[in-house]
Coordinates of N, CA and C in Angstrom, one line a residue:
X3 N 52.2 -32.3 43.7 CA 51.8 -31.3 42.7 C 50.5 -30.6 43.0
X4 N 49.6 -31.1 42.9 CA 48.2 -30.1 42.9 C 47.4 -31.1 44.1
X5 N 47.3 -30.2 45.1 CA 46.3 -31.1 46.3 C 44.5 -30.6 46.2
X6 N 44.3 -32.2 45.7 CA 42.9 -31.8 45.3 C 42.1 -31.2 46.3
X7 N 42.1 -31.6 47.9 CA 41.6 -30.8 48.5 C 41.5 -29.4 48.8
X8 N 42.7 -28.7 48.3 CA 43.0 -27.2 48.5 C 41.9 -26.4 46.7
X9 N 41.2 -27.6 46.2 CA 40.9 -26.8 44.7 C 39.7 -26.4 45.0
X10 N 39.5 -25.0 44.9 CA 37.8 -24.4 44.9 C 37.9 -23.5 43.5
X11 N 36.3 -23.9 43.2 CA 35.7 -23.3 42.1 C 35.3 -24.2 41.2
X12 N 35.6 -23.7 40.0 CA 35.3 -24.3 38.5 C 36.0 -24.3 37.6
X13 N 36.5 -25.2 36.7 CA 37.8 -25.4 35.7 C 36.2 -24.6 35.0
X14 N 37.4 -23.8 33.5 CA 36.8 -23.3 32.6 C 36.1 -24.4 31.4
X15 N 36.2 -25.5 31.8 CA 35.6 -26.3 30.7 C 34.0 -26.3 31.9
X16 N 34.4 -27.2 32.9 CA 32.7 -27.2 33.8 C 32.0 -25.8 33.3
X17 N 32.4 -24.3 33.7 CA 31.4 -23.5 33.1 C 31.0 -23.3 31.8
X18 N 32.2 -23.7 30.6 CA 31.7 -24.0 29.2 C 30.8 -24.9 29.0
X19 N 30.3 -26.1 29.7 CA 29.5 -27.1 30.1 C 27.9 -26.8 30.0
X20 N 28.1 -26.3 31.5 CA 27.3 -25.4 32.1 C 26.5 -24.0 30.9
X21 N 27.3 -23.7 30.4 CA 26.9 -22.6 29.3 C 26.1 -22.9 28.0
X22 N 26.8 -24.1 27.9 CA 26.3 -24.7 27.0 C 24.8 -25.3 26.8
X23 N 24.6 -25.7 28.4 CA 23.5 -27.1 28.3 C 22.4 -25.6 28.5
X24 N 22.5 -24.5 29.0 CA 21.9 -23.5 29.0 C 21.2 -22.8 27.7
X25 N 22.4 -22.7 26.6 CA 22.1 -22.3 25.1 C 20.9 -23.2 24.6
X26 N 21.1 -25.0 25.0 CA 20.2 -25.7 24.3 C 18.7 -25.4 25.2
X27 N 19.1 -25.2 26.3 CA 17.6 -25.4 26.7 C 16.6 -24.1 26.2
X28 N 17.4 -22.8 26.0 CA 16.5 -21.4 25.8 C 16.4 -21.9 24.3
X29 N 16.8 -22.7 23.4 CA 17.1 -23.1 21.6 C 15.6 -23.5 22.0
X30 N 15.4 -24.9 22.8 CA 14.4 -24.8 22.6 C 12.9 -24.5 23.1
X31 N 13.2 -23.7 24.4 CA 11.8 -23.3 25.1 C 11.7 -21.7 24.4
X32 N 12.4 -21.1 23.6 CA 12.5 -19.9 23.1 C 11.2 -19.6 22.0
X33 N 11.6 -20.8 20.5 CA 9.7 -20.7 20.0 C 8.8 -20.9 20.6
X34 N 8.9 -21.8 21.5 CA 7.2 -22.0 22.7 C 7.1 -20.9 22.9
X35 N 7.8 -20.2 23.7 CA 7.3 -18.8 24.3 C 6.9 -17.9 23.1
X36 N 7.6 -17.6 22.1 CA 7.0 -16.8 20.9 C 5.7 -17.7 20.7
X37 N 5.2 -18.4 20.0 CA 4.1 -19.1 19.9 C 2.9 -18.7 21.2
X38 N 3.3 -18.8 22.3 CA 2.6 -18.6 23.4 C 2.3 -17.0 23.2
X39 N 2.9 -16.3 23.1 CA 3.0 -14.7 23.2 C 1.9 -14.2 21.9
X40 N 2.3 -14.5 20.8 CA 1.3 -15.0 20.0 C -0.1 -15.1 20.0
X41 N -0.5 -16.2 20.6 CA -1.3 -16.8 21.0 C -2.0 -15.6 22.0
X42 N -1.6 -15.4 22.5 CA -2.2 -14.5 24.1 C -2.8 -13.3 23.4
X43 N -1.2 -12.3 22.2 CA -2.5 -11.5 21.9 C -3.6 -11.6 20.5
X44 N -3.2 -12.5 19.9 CA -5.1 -13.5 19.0 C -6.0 -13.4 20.1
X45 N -5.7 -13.7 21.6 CA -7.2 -14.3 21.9 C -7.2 -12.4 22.3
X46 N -6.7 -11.8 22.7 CA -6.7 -10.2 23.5 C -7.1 -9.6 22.2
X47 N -6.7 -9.8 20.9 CA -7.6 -8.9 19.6 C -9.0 -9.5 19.9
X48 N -9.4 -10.4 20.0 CA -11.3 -11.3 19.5 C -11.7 -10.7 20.8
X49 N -11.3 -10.4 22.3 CA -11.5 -9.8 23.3 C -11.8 -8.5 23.0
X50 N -10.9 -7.9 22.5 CA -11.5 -6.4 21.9 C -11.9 -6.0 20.9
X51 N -12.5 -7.2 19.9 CA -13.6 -6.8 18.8 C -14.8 -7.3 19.7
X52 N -14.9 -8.1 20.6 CA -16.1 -7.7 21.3 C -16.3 -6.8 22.1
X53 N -15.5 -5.7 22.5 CA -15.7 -5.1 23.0 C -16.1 -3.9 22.5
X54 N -15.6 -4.0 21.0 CA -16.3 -2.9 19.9 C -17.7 -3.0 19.8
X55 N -17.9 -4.5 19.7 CA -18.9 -5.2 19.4 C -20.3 -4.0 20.7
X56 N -19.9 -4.3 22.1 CA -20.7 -3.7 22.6 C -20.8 -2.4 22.7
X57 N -19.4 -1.9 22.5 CA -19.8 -0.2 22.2 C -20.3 0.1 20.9
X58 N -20.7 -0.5 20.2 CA -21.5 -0.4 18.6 C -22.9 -0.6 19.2
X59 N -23.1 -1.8 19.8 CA -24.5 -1.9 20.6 C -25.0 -0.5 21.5
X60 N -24.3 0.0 22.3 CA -24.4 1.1 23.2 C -24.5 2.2 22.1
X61 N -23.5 2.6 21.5 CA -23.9 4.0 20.9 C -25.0 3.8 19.8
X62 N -25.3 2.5 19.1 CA -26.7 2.5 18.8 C -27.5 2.9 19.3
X63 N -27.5 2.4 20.2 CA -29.1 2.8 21.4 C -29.1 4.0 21.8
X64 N -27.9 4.9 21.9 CA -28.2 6.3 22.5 C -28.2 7.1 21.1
X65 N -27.6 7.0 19.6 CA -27.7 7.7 18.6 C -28.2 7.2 17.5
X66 N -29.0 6.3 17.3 CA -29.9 5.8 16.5 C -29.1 5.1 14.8
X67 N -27.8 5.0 15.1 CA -26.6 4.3 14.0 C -25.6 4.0 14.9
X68 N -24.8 2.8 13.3 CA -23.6 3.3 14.3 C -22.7 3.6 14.1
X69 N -21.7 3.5 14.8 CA -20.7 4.7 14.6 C -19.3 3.8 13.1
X70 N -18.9 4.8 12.8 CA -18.0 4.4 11.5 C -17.0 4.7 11.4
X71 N -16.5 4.5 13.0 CA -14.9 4.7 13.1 C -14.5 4.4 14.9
X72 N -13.4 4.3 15.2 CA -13.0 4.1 16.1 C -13.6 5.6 17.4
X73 N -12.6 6.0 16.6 CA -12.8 7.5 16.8 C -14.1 8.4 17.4
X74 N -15.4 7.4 17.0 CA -16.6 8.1 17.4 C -17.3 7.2 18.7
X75 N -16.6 6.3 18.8 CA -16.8 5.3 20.3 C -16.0 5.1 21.3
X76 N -14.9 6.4 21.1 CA -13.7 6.8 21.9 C -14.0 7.7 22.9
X77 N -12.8 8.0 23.8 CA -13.1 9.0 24.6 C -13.1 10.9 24.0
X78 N -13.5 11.4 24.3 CA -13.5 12.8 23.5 C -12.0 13.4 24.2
X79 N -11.3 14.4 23.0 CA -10.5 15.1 23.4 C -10.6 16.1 25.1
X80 N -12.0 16.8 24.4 CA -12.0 17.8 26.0 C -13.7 17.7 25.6
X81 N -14.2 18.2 27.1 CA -15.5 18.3 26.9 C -16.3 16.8 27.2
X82 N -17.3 16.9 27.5 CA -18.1 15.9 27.2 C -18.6 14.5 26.5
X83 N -18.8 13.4 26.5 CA -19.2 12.8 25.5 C -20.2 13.0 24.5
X84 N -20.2 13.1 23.1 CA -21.1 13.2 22.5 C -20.9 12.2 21.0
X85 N -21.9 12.5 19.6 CA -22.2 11.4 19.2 C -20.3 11.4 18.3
X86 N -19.6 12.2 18.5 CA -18.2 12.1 17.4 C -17.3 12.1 18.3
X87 N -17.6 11.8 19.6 CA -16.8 11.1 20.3 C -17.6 10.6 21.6
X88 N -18.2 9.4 21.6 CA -18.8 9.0 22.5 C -18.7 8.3 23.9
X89 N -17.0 7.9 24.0 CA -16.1 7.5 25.2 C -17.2 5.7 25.7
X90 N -16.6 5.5 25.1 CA -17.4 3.8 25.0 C -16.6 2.8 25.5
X91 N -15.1 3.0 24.7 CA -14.0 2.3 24.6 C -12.4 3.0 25.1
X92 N -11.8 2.7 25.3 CA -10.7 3.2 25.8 C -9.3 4.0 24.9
X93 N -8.7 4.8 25.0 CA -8.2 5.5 24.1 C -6.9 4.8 23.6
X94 N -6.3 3.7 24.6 CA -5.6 2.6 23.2 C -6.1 2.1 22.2
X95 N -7.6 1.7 22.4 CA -8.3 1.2 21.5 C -8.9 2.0 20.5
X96 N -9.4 3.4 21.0 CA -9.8 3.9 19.8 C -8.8 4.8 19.0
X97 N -7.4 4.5 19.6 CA -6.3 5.1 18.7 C -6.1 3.6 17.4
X98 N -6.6 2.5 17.8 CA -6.4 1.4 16.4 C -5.3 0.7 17.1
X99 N -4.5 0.8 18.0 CA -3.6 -0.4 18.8 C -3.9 -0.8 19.8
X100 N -4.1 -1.9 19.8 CA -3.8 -2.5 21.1 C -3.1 -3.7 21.0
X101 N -2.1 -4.3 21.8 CA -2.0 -5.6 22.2 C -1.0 -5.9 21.3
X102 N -0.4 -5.3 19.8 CA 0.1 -5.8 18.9 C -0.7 -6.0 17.8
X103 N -2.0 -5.7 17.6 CA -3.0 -5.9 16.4 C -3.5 -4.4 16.7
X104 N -3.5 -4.2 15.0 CA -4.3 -2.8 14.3 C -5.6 -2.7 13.7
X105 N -6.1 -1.9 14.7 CA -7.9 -2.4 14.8 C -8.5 -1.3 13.7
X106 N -9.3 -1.5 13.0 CA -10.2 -0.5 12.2 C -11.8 -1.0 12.2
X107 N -12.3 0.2 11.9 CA -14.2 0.3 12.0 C -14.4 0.8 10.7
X108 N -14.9 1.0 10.0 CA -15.7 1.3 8.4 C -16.7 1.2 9.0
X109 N -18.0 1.9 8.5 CA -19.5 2.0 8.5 C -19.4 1.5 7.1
X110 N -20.8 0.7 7.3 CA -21.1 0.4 5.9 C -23.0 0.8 6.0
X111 N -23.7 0.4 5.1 CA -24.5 0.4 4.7 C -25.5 0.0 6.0
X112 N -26.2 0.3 6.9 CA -26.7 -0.1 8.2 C -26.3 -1.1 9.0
X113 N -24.8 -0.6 8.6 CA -23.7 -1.4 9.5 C -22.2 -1.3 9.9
X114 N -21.4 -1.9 10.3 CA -19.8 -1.5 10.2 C -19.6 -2.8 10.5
X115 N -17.8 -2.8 9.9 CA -16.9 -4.3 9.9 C -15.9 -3.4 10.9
X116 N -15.7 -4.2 11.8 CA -14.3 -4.4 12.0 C -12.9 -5.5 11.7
X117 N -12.4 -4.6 11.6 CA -10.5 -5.5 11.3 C -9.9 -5.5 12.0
X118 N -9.2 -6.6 11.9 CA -7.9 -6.5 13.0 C -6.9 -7.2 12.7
X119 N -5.8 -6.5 12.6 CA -4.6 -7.5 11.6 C -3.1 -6.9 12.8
X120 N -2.3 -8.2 12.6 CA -0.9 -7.8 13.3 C -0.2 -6.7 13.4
X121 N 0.3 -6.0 13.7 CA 1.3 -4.9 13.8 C 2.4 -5.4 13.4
X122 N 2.9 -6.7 13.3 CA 4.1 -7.6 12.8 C 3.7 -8.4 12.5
X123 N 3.5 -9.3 11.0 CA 2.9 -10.8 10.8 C 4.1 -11.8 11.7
X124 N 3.5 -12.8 12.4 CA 4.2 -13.5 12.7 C 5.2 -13.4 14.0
X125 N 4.9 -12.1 14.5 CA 5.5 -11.5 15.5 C 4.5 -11.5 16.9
X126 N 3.7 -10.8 16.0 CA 2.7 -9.9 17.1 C 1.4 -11.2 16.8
X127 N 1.2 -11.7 15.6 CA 0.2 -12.5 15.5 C 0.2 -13.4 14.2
X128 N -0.4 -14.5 13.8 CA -0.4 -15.2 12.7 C -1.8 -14.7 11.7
X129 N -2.7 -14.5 13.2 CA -4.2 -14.3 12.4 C -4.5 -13.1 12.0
X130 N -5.4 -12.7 11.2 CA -5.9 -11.5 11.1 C -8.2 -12.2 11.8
X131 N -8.5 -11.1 11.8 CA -9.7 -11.0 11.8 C -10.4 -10.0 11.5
X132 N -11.9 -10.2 11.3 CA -12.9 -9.5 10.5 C -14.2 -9.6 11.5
X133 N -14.9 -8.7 11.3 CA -16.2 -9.0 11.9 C -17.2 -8.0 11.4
X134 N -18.4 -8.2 12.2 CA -19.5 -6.9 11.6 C -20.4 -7.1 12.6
X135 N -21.7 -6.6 12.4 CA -22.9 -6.5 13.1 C -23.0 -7.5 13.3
X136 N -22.8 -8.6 12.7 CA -23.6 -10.0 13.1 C -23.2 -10.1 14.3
X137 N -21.8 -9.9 15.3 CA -20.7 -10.0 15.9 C -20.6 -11.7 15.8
X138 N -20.3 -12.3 14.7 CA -19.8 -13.3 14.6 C -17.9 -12.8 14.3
X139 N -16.9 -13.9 14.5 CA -15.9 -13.2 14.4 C -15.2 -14.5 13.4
X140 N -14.5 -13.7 12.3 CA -13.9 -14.5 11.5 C -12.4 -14.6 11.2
X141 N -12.0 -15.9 11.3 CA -10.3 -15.7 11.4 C -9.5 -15.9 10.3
X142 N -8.7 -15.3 9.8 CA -8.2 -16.0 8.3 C -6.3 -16.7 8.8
X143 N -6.0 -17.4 8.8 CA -4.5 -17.6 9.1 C -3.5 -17.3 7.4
X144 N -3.0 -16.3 8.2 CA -2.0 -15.9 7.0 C -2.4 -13.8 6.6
X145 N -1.2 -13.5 6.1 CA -1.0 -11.7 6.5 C -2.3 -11.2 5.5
X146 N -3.0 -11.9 4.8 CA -4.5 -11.0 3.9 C -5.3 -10.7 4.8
X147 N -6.0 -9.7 4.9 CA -7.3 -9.4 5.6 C -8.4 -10.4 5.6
X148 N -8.6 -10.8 7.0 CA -10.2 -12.1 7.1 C -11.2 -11.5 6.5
X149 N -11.9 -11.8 5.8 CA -13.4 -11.7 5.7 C -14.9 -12.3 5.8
X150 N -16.0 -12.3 5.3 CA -17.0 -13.0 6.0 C -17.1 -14.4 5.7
X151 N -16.2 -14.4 4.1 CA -15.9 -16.1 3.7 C -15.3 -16.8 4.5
X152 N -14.3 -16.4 5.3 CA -13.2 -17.3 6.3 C -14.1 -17.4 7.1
X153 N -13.6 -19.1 8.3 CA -14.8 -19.7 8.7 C -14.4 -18.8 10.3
X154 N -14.9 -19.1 10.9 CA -15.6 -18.3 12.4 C -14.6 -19.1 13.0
X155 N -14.0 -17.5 14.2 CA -13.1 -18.5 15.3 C -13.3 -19.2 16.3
X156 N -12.8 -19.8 17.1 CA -13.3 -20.8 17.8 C -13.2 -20.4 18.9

């Protein structure tokens, strides 16, 4: 009847097998990798509120405030840099995206906060964050905006 020697390939159960033990393994290295992805852009948002951080330092020192928006520590449309657009920061960042988190600047009273909150809760990020002049950086877990009460990230 059937000469085992003459058999090449794979019965369709071995590749159902095979398909299978594959499904479980992506089931569960699939949240790790979200979690990790995650994770990567949290620490790339606190990377670029310091980086606000020092373009608020800089255009301090060359305009005597500071600036109270993205927009004014950006690169300028055409022309030059000057104080309403001072090119400090890079123009993903001073459009408010980067990374999966939506960055904002408010001036306040001889100062400004920055924010930075997910583009997708839970997708793009778990945390939000807050900061200010102090450049201390504060984390809140969960979609509300962090503020100076939430404790400092690590």
């Amino acid at each position: 009847m059937w000469n085992l020697k003459r058999r090449r390939g794979f019965s369709l159960i071995e590749l159902l097998i095979v398909i299978a033990i594959i499904l479980i393994i992506i089931t569960i290295a699939l949240p790790r990798l979200t979690r990790a992805r995650m994770y990567t852009q949290e620490v790339a948002s606190i990377a670029a509120i310091r980086t606000i951080h020092t373009a608020q330092t800089q255009y301090y020192s060359q305009f005597s405030r500071y600036a109270t928006s993205l927009a004014e520590i950006g690169p300028p449309a055409s022309g030059s840099p000057n104080a309403s657009a001072a090119d400090m920061i890079g123009n993903d960042l001073a459009n408010g995206k980067k990374q999966g988190y939506v960055f904002t600047v408010t001036g306040n009273q001889g100062g400004y906060i920055v924010q930075a909150m997910p583009e997708v809760f839970n997708t793009g990020g778990s945390r939000t964050f807050y900061s200010d002049q102090t450049m201390v950086v504060h984390e809140h877990y969960g979609p509300e905006p962090a503020t100076a009460q939430d404790p400092e990230s690590k």
